Every structure is written in C-alpha cells, then in structure tokens.
Amino acid sequence: MHQTKAFNYSVPYYAWLLLFVIAPVILLLFESFMDVHGNFTLNNYQTYFSSGTYIRMTFNSVFFAFMVTVITLAISYPMALIMSRLKHAQFWLMLVILPTWVNLLLKAYAFIGLFAKQGTLNEFLTFVGIGPQQIMFTDGAFMAVAAYVQIPFMIMPIFNSLVEIDQSLVNAARDLGASSAQTLRKVIIPLSMNGVRTGVQAVFIPTLSLFMITRLIGGNRVITLGTAIEEHFLVTQNWGMGSTIGIILIIAMAITMYLTRDRKQGGK
Amino acid sequence: MKHKAASLYLIFVFVVMYLPIFYLIFYSFNAGDYMNNFSGFSLEHYRTLFSDYRLMRILANTFIIALLSALFATLIGTFGALGIYHTRRRGTRNTLLSLNNILIVSPDVIIGASFLILFTLIGMKLGFLSVLLAHIAFSIPIVVLMVLPRLNEMNPALIDAAHDLGANDYQVLSQIVLPYAWPGILSGFFMAITYSLDDFAVTFFVTGNGFSTLSIEIYSRARQGIDLSINALSTLMFLVSLVLIVIYYFLSTYQQRGSKKKRTLGTAVR
Amino acid sequence: MKKLINLTLGISLAVALLLGFSWGMNRLENHQVKSDNAPNQKETLTIYNWGDYIDPAILKSFQKETGYRVNYETFDSNEAMYTKIKQGGTHYDVAIPSEYMVEKMRQDNLLMPLDHDKLSGLQHYNPAFLNEPFDPNNKYSVPYFWGTLGIVYNDKYVKPGSITSWNDLWQAQYRKQIMLIDSARDIMGMTLASSGQSVNTKNEAELAAAQGKLSSLMPNVKAIVADEIKTYMAQDEAALAVDYSGDAAEMMQQNKHLHYVVPEDGGNLWFDNMVIPKTVQNKKAAYAFINYMSRPEVAAQNAEYVGYATPNQDAMKLLPKSITQDKAWYPDQAVLDRLETYQNLGPDWTQRYNDYFLEFKMTNQ
C-alpha cells in the first residue's frame, strides 16, 4: 500500500529522469552518429576504437580516476572514522563541506601559488633543508589536487554510514574479546560498506571526465577523455566526436556501477 | 596516545583542506594587485568590491540560485530515492540508478549544450528560470546518491512494526523514514549547494538576458587575470557561510537538547 | 518531515532577504548612472564581451550620456559565445569576437551588416587595421583591440636579445623550460611560421611536416596551459612562453624580468572586434555604443585600462609615448607586414589542425 504512495511522491523525479536525462541522452546518441557536416556516419566510433590516441586517453582516464579514488579513500576513511566519534560530529562535517563552496578556479590558482617553483611549499622545503623541488605539472601534484577536490564527496557518505553503526555492536565485539583492530575489520568496516560504495561512486565517476585540473595543475601532461570532450565541443565544434566520447563515458559509468553494486541486495 | 594520533590526523587534514582557502584570504588583503608577492596590508580590494554593485547583485543571484536549486533538488531527489528504494525488481533498480548517475559522469559542456538545445527547443526564454531548472536538474542525482544508502540501511521491520501499530503511510514517512534518512538528505542538500556554486559550463550555456552568476564572472575574467576583489568576495562568502554554519550548529544542538527524550526512545525501538 | 519543512522555510526566508538585497543593489547601480536629461531612458543595451575587457568607468559614462541601461554579459571563449548566439534564446546587441570567429559568424549568417552611414568614428582608425581579409571593407565589424603572438622570456634565464626567431625555441639549452598556450591554431601556426609557411595552410604535407617538427619541441616543453600561463610566468615557473601580446602585457606588469618579442619570421596578427549579432534587439543602442567606443578619448581610456593595443590611431596620440613607442606592443610596419591573420578554415581543416595538436600533446616525453 505505502508502495504506491511513495511512487506518487516520486513523480517529479521520474519526470526529471525523462526530461533531463533520457531526452539529452537520446540527443547525445543521435549526435554521436553525425559528422561535422551533419550527415549520418559511423566514423566517430570507428575513429575512437581504431586510433591509439583515444584508447590511450581512455586508459589514462581510468588509471588516474582509479588512483585518485584510492588516494581519496585512504585519506577519507580514517578521517570519517575519527569525526564520527567526535562530540559535535555534524559540526565537523560542515567544516569539511565549507571549502567546497569557494570557487574551484580560485582554489586552483591558490594551488599554483602554493606549489610553484617559488611558492609557499617550496619555501618551506628550502627552510627545512630539502631544497626546492619541481612540484607543478607532475602526476603527483595533479592527483593531489584532484583528491583534494573530491575528499568531501568521499567523507560524507562514509561518515553517514559510520555514525549510524549501533555502538552496542561495537561494545559487544569488545566484550567478546576482539581487539580494536579486529573490531574495525570485522564489525565497523563491513557495516560502513554502503557508505564506502557511495563514496567510490561519487568520486570515481566524475573523476573520469575531469579536465580543468589536468590543464591548470597538470599542464596537459596528462590528457583525459574530459579534455578531449571539452576540445571537441568548444574548440573544433565537432559535437559528433564529443558525443561519442560522452556515450563511452556513460557506458564506463554503468560498468563502474555494476562492479560496485551491493551484492547482497534485496531489502535485507 | 592513540587518541592523540587521531587528533593530529584530524588537524592535519583540516589544515590541508583549508590551506588554499587561507592563501586566498591572505592575498585579499594584499596592497598589490596579484595573488603573489605580498607587498603590504590593505583593504583596497574590499573597497573596490563594495562599490561594485553589479558584482554584489551577481553574488545575491548566485546564492538565490544555489539555495533554491538545492532545496528543490533535495525534495525531488529524496522522493526519487524513496521511489528507487521501493522498486523491488533488481534489474529495474539498477537501470534507474545508472540513469540517475548519467548527469554525474557527463562533462559539464555536454550537459550545458544539451540543456541549451532542450530549452531553446521548447521555446523557453533563457535567464533566471532556465538556470534554476538546470541547477536543479544536475543536483538531483547527487542527492539520490546520498539518500539511497541511508534508506538501504534502514531496517524494514521498523516500518512494518509501525504499520502494525496503526500508523498510516504519511506517519510512517514523516515519523520514521525521513528522520532516519535525514543525515543523507542533509548531505545531499549541502552537496547540491556545492554543485550549484561551483558550476560554470552548464550555467554559461543556459543563462541569458542579463542574468549572471559568480562562476561565470570568475571564469570569464581569467583571460584578463582574476583581480583580488574576487578574492575579497570569496573571503566574505566564506566568512558568512562559516557564521551561518555556527548558528545552525547552535540552533540544532539547542533543539536536540529539547527533544533528547524522544531520541533515546527512538534508539530503544531500533 | 518537520525538519524538511523547517529547511524549506529557512531557505524561503534567506531567498527573500537575498532578493531584497539584489533589488537594492540594482537600485544603487541605476542611481549611479542615472542622468535625467539623457535620451533613451528605460531602453537597454546588452553587451556580450570577455570578462573585465572594458573599463567599467566607460560603461558608466556611456550610460550617463545616452541613458541606455547596459547589461554586461561575459563569455570565456569565442566558440562558447558562438554556440550561444547561434542557438538563440537570449538577446545580445553587441558582441566582441576574435577575427576568425567574425569570419565564421559572417559565413553562418549570424551577423548584421553594418550601415557605415550610422558609424561616426571609422576615420579615427588606422587604415592598416581596416579592410582585413576576415571582413573586407569592415562590412560587419569594427576593430576593438589587436595584438600579436610572440615569445615571452625571463631575463633571469634567457639572455636579452638572444630570441629573435621561433626556431630559437628548439635549442637544446631550453630543455623543460617552455610553456605553450593551449591552442591548436596558435601552436601549429607558430610552427608553420617557423618554417616560413602560412599559418592558414591547407597543405597536408606542410601540416604533417609541422607536426613532426613540433613533436621534436616536446623535450623543451614544460607545460601546455591556458589563461593561467600569466600566473606561472609571473612566478618565474618557466623561462619562456609562447603567448599573445595581451597576456604578455598582463604578466609583465607583475614581473619586471619578463620581456616580449615578436619573432621576425612572422606569425599571427589577431583582432578582437565589435559586431552586431543577429540576436540584436536594440540596433540604435548598438550603433551608439560602437560610435562611443570609437571616440579617441574613450578608446585611449579603454586601452589604458585593458592594456592591449588599440587600432584607433587618434587614440594612440593620447596615450603615453612610453607605450606607443614600445616595439613589443606597437611593432614596426615591416614586422606587421610579415604577420597574418587567421582565416576560418572550415570544420574539416580546423579538425585536422586539432588532431595534429592533440597528437603532439599525447607525445610521450
């Protein structure tokens, strides 16, 4: 009975799906079979799969998205765990979100100031006696900034699943003689898997199409699919090729979703 | 000892997260004109900012769009997540989820261009409304993504029990489901604000007739070099947000203290 | 549910406050430019321009004098602007595209022809900058600013005077020292110019050869970036950069070790131009604006604010000699003669240039 009710509430959502997701995707699919002159063609897909350039780009995108996700997760999980045990947890969570409200381009420029040859970080390195390093335009700098951008999106869902873990379960594990490492491995981590899964999806998927940071911080040393789409839509105005890559990204997303799906699903 | 290590880690991550922000704020007080070579303290950029009424109006627009779009996206997304949650068939469910995430994976230019085509196709005048609709549209999936796991963690026995006790659907929704999902809803809301404040490409394509947001202004200034009054503006935005969060925090703890009894009761039921 | 309702109420309140604030700012803004005796009250003019590419004081004085209320909208790339104008849904009375985009828009019927009888300031412009190939007889456009593509070097790392040609970039001593602007047309163009070919070539063999030559530059390339190149160069991040004169002016203000050279083997001459797009709603206001911007004193004021070179020769007389006699900003006619403006290559060749550039960017270093 309540099922139908919830369905009614969800009508705006399905309308949104239809109008802002399905319609654009059909448009995109349509466009991906067009050449620059507006004629039907399969060339875009052929170009994509036969040119080493695009395959390499795809590999780059997946690789860097994977690395960024791993780094983000490694930083975020302990963070979420510590925060979830703090007294004013929600307040700390807000402090995690707050930096994301400052414009990304501005923050990127701030990173240039921090990482540059004569930037703050290098001054510090010189001060402690290591001496200045080339930080800008390295894979490390690029991944660090990308992870920086994504951390709040990872912390949030993990935090939300951690705060709800019943403390009595943790206590029970302790009472039964489990060490804190064992409790973490056997109780806390399995119970927070839902949050981890959401976090991985919220980070990995958008990172696949990242482009601005690859240029600003990475100096275009790494070319991802996002860069190529940007170029096709804005510079060459070859919307056909851009759409083709877009479709491929959507497929990659669906695969990601499949791989990170909740295997023991079905209402519990 | 362990506690200390945890605190250190917490402090370290927070310092890193706020480092670029403090850098921006620091240079908003620079007497010079650029984000390097600090040449002395000055409030000159704040003076420029306050006499730039156009920028102030754009700032107000930006927040109006962010708040409204986040609100609508939260409402639609939350009930959308409920809809997905109630979908029993696994295949349908996964398809819905994949559709949901399409806007998250699509680069902004694609979303912007296709929304522009969509809006002009239905003959909509570009401006405030088209920007608002677009922002609602691209914020919905992140709300769903934040709310759905909370729903999945909910114990269905809870709902059944409530029904058995004679609660109607509305009561179940408002007394049990929504309160349980609240942290997820709130996360979704804040993430929606983040998406809205940060978006450049989509807004650029669907705006028009004199309507502009802060992101558009910042990005289109990049060719000439972004001046420090933008830093000053971001500093103010940051401080205002911080104050709002602190106020919210005190309000909610105050409220919580009032309803503590009810909460302990709720935990007992669970 | 209660929380959700509270949230809704709270936001409604905040939005109401913000609307009030916005309304107040609008009032103040109007008040600032109001003048009771000006004509055309309540009419608006919408300008579509790059961000911060006009002295705001000029906009104010224009509104005071004419009474038009100016809507200033901004874009960040020619192509993005093109898409917006082509798709419609919004009105722009004046836009400021670059030269190749003027040609493209002209070919795609997106521009209104200019009625020269209604233009009052054309005589102030340097004839050398009128009647360019992208717009014969200035049928559709009036130049706004112009500039060149050249090399910026930092005298801490590069001996002054040692850079005279594009080919100097290929020297082994500049390993990992060069920053390039992220633009297929400009980088392919400078490579073509370095071999004495046209920046508009449609010769496949020449292009392929240029791509080969460009790939051999990769060991010297430190990064390929866009607008942020100014910040990098100002902070001594690299010794050399291939960039536009406008960017160069901007970064040289920040770092006195930087210098700008227009290589003697040719290259690109660019223009940003005022046009009236097909989306125009207030033609009278558009002409009024173009004429206002053509006034020597206004053009000079704008050039001083923006820091780019003005095509208005009467305005040049009003600018300080230190600027107008600087060869980096206002090169000799002999140098100008070797420079070419970009032509619209059409979709196929644009794609070809971009594919080559993309391949170059993917070159393993």
Coordinates of C-alpha atoms in Angstrom, one line a residue, chain C residues 112-361:
Chain C
M112 CA 24.1 42.1 -39.2
P113 CA 25.9 44.1 -41.9
L114 CA 27.0 47.5 -40.5
D115 CA 25.4 50.6 -42.0
H116 CA 28.5 52.8 -42.5
D117 CA 26.3 55.9 -42.6
K118 CA 25.4 55.3 -39.0
L119 CA 29.1 54.8 -37.9
S120 CA 30.6 58.1 -36.9
G121 CA 34.1 57.1 -35.8
L122 CA 35.7 55.0 -38.6
Q123 CA 38.0 57.8 -39.6
H124 CA 39.9 57.5 -36.3
Y125 CA 41.1 54.0 -37.1
N126 CA 44.5 53.2 -38.6
P127 CA 43.7 52.2 -42.2
A128 CA 46.3 49.4 -41.8
F129 CA 43.8 47.7 -39.4
L130 CA 40.8 48.1 -41.5
N131 CA 39.6 46.1 -44.5
E132 CA 41.3 42.9 -43.2
P133 CA 40.7 39.7 -45.1
F134 CA 38.4 38.3 -42.4
D135 CA 36.0 41.2 -43.1
P136 CA 36.5 43.1 -46.3
N137 CA 35.6 46.7 -46.1
N138 CA 34.6 46.2 -42.5
K139 CA 31.1 45.3 -43.6
Y140 CA 30.4 43.5 -40.3
S141 CA 33.0 44.6 -37.7
V142 CA 34.9 47.4 -36.2
P143 CA 38.2 46.6 -34.5
Y144 CA 38.3 46.8 -30.7
F145 CA 41.8 45.7 -29.8
W146 CA 44.6 44.0 -31.7
G147 CA 47.8 42.1 -30.9
T148 CA 50.3 39.6 -31.9
L149 CA 51.5 36.1 -31.0
G150 CA 55.1 36.1 -29.7
I151 CA 57.6 34.8 -27.2
V152 CA 57.8 35.9 -23.6
Y153 CA 61.2 35.4 -21.9
N154 CA 62.5 35.8 -18.4
D155 CA 65.9 37.7 -18.4
K156 CA 67.0 35.7 -15.4
Y157 CA 67.3 32.6 -17.6
V158 CA 67.5 33.9 -21.1
K159 CA 69.9 36.4 -22.4
P160 CA 68.1 39.5 -23.7
G161 CA 68.3 39.8 -27.5
S162 CA 69.0 36.1 -27.9
I163 CA 65.5 35.3 -29.0
T164 CA 64.6 36.6 -32.5
S165 CA 63.0 33.7 -34.3
W166 CA 60.5 30.9 -33.5
N167 CA 63.3 28.4 -34.3
D168 CA 65.2 29.6 -31.2
L169 CA 62.7 27.7 -29.1
W170 CA 64.1 24.4 -30.4
Q171 CA 67.6 25.0 -28.8
A172 CA 68.6 22.1 -26.6
Q173 CA 69.5 24.6 -23.7
Y174 CA 65.8 25.3 -23.1
R175 CA 65.0 21.8 -22.1
K176 CA 61.8 21.7 -20.0
Q177 CA 61.8 25.5 -20.0
I178 CA 59.0 26.4 -22.3
M179 CA 55.3 27.0 -21.7
L180 CA 52.9 26.9 -24.6
I181 CA 49.4 28.3 -24.8
D182 CA 46.8 25.6 -25.1
S183 CA 45.6 26.4 -28.6
A184 CA 45.9 24.2 -31.7
R185 CA 45.7 27.1 -34.1
D186 CA 48.4 29.2 -32.4
I187 CA 50.9 26.4 -31.8
M188 CA 50.5 24.8 -35.2
G189 CA 50.6 28.3 -36.6
M190 CA 53.9 29.3 -34.9
T191 CA 55.5 26.0 -36.1
L192 CA 54.4 26.7 -39.7
A193 CA 55.7 30.2 -39.5
S194 CA 59.0 29.0 -38.2
S195 CA 59.4 27.1 -41.4
G196 CA 58.3 30.0 -43.5
Q197 CA 54.8 28.7 -44.2
S198 CA 51.5 30.3 -43.9
V199 CA 49.6 30.0 -40.7
N200 CA 46.5 29.3 -42.7
T201 CA 47.9 26.5 -44.8
K202 CA 45.6 23.8 -46.2
N203 CA 48.5 21.7 -47.5
E204 CA 48.5 18.3 -45.9
A205 CA 52.3 17.7 -46.4
E206 CA 53.1 21.1 -44.8
L207 CA 50.9 20.3 -41.8
A208 CA 52.3 16.8 -41.4
A209 CA 55.9 18.2 -41.5
A210 CA 54.9 20.9 -39.0
Q211 CA 53.5 18.2 -36.7
G212 CA 56.8 16.3 -37.0
K213 CA 58.8 19.5 -36.2
L214 CA 56.5 20.3 -33.3
S215 CA 57.0 16.8 -31.8
S216 CA 60.7 17.5 -31.6
L217 CA 59.9 20.5 -29.4
M218 CA 58.3 18.3 -26.8
P219 CA 61.5 17.8 -24.7
N220 CA 61.7 21.6 -24.3
V221 CA 58.0 21.9 -23.3
K222 CA 57.3 22.2 -19.6
A223 CA 53.5 22.6 -19.8
I224 CA 50.7 23.4 -22.1
V225 CA 48.3 25.8 -20.3
A226 CA 45.7 28.5 -21.0
D227 CA 45.0 31.7 -19.1
E228 CA 46.9 30.6 -16.0
I229 CA 50.1 30.9 -18.1
K230 CA 50.2 34.5 -16.8
T231 CA 50.3 33.4 -13.2
Y232 CA 53.0 30.9 -14.0
M233 CA 55.3 33.2 -15.9
A234 CA 54.8 36.0 -13.3
Q235 CA 56.1 33.5 -10.7
D236 CA 59.2 32.5 -12.6
E237 CA 57.9 29.0 -13.2
A238 CA 59.4 28.8 -16.7
A239 CA 62.0 30.7 -18.8
L240 CA 60.0 31.1 -22.0
A241 CA 56.4 31.1 -23.1
V242 CA 54.6 31.2 -26.4
D243 CA 51.7 33.6 -25.8
Y244 CA 49.6 36.5 -27.0
S245 CA 50.7 40.1 -26.6
G246 CA 47.7 40.8 -24.4
D247 CA 48.7 38.1 -21.9
A248 CA 52.3 39.2 -22.1
A249 CA 51.4 42.8 -21.1
E250 CA 49.5 41.4 -18.2
M251 CA 52.3 39.3 -16.9
M252 CA 55.0 41.9 -17.5
Q253 CA 53.1 44.2 -15.1
Q254 CA 53.6 41.6 -12.4
N255 CA 57.2 40.6 -13.1
K256 CA 59.8 43.1 -14.5
H257 CA 62.1 40.3 -15.6
L258 CA 59.8 39.4 -18.4
H259 CA 60.1 40.6 -22.0
Y260 CA 58.0 40.1 -25.1
V261 CA 59.3 39.6 -28.6
V262 CA 57.5 39.3 -31.9
P263 CA 59.7 36.8 -33.8
E264 CA 60.9 38.1 -37.2
D265 CA 59.8 35.0 -39.1
G266 CA 56.2 36.1 -39.0
G267 CA 53.2 34.7 -37.2
N268 CA 49.8 35.7 -36.2
L269 CA 48.1 39.1 -36.0
W270 CA 44.9 39.0 -34.1
F271 CA 41.9 41.3 -33.7
D272 CA 39.0 41.5 -31.3
N273 CA 36.1 43.2 -33.0
M274 CA 32.8 44.8 -32.2
V275 CA 30.0 43.3 -34.2
I276 CA 26.2 43.4 -34.1
P277 CA 24.9 39.8 -34.0
K278 CA 21.6 38.6 -35.5
T279 CA 20.2 38.4 -32.0
V280 CA 20.2 42.2 -31.8
Q281 CA 17.2 43.9 -30.2
N282 CA 18.2 47.5 -29.9
K283 CA 20.1 48.4 -33.0
K284 CA 20.2 52.1 -32.3
A285 CA 21.8 51.5 -29.0
A286 CA 24.3 49.1 -30.6
Y287 CA 25.4 51.8 -33.0
A288 CA 25.6 54.3 -30.3
F289 CA 27.9 52.0 -28.3
I290 CA 30.2 51.3 -31.3
N291 CA 30.5 55.0 -32.0
Y292 CA 31.1 55.8 -28.4
M293 CA 33.9 53.3 -28.2
S294 CA 35.4 54.7 -31.4
R295 CA 35.9 58.2 -29.9
P296 CA 39.7 58.7 -29.4
E297 CA 39.5 59.7 -25.8
V298 CA 37.3 56.7 -24.9
A299 CA 39.4 54.3 -26.9
A300 CA 42.6 55.6 -25.2
Q301 CA 41.0 55.3 -21.7
N302 CA 40.0 51.8 -22.5
A303 CA 43.4 50.9 -23.9
E304 CA 45.0 52.1 -20.7
Y305 CA 42.6 50.1 -18.5
V306 CA 42.8 46.8 -20.5
G307 CA 46.5 47.1 -21.5
Y308 CA 46.0 45.9 -25.1
A309 CA 47.0 47.8 -28.3
T310 CA 44.3 50.0 -29.8
P311 CA 43.7 50.1 -33.5
N312 CA 42.5 53.7 -33.1
Q313 CA 45.3 55.9 -34.3
D314 CA 43.8 59.1 -32.9
A315 CA 43.6 57.4 -29.6
M316 CA 47.2 56.4 -29.8
K317 CA 48.2 60.1 -29.8
L318 CA 46.5 60.5 -26.4
L319 CA 48.4 57.5 -24.9
P320 CA 51.8 57.9 -23.2
K321 CA 54.8 57.7 -25.6
S322 CA 56.4 55.0 -23.4
I323 CA 53.6 52.7 -24.5
T324 CA 53.0 53.7 -28.1
Q325 CA 56.8 53.6 -29.0
D326 CA 57.3 50.2 -27.4
K327 CA 58.0 47.8 -30.3
A328 CA 56.6 44.9 -28.4
W329 CA 53.1 46.4 -28.3
Y330 CA 53.2 48.5 -31.5
P331 CA 55.7 46.8 -33.8
D332 CA 57.1 48.5 -36.9
Q333 CA 55.1 48.2 -40.1
A334 CA 57.9 45.9 -41.5
V335 CA 57.1 43.4 -38.8
L336 CA 53.4 43.8 -39.2
D337 CA 53.7 43.1 -42.9
R338 CA 55.0 39.6 -42.1
L339 CA 52.2 38.7 -39.8
E340 CA 49.0 37.0 -41.0
T341 CA 45.5 37.0 -39.5
Y342 CA 43.8 33.7 -39.1
Q343 CA 41.2 32.6 -41.7
N344 CA 38.3 30.4 -40.8
L345 CA 39.5 27.1 -42.1
G346 CA 36.1 25.4 -42.1
P347 CA 35.2 22.4 -39.9
D348 CA 37.4 19.8 -41.7
W349 CA 40.7 21.7 -41.6
T350 CA 40.0 23.0 -38.1
Q351 CA 39.6 19.4 -37.1
R352 CA 42.9 18.4 -38.9
Y353 CA 44.8 21.2 -37.0
N354 CA 43.3 20.0 -33.8
D355 CA 44.1 16.3 -34.4
Y356 CA 47.7 17.1 -35.1
F357 CA 47.9 19.2 -31.9
L358 CA 46.2 16.6 -29.8
E359 CA 48.7 14.0 -31.1
F360 CA 51.5 16.4 -30.2
K361 CA 50.1 16.8 -26.7

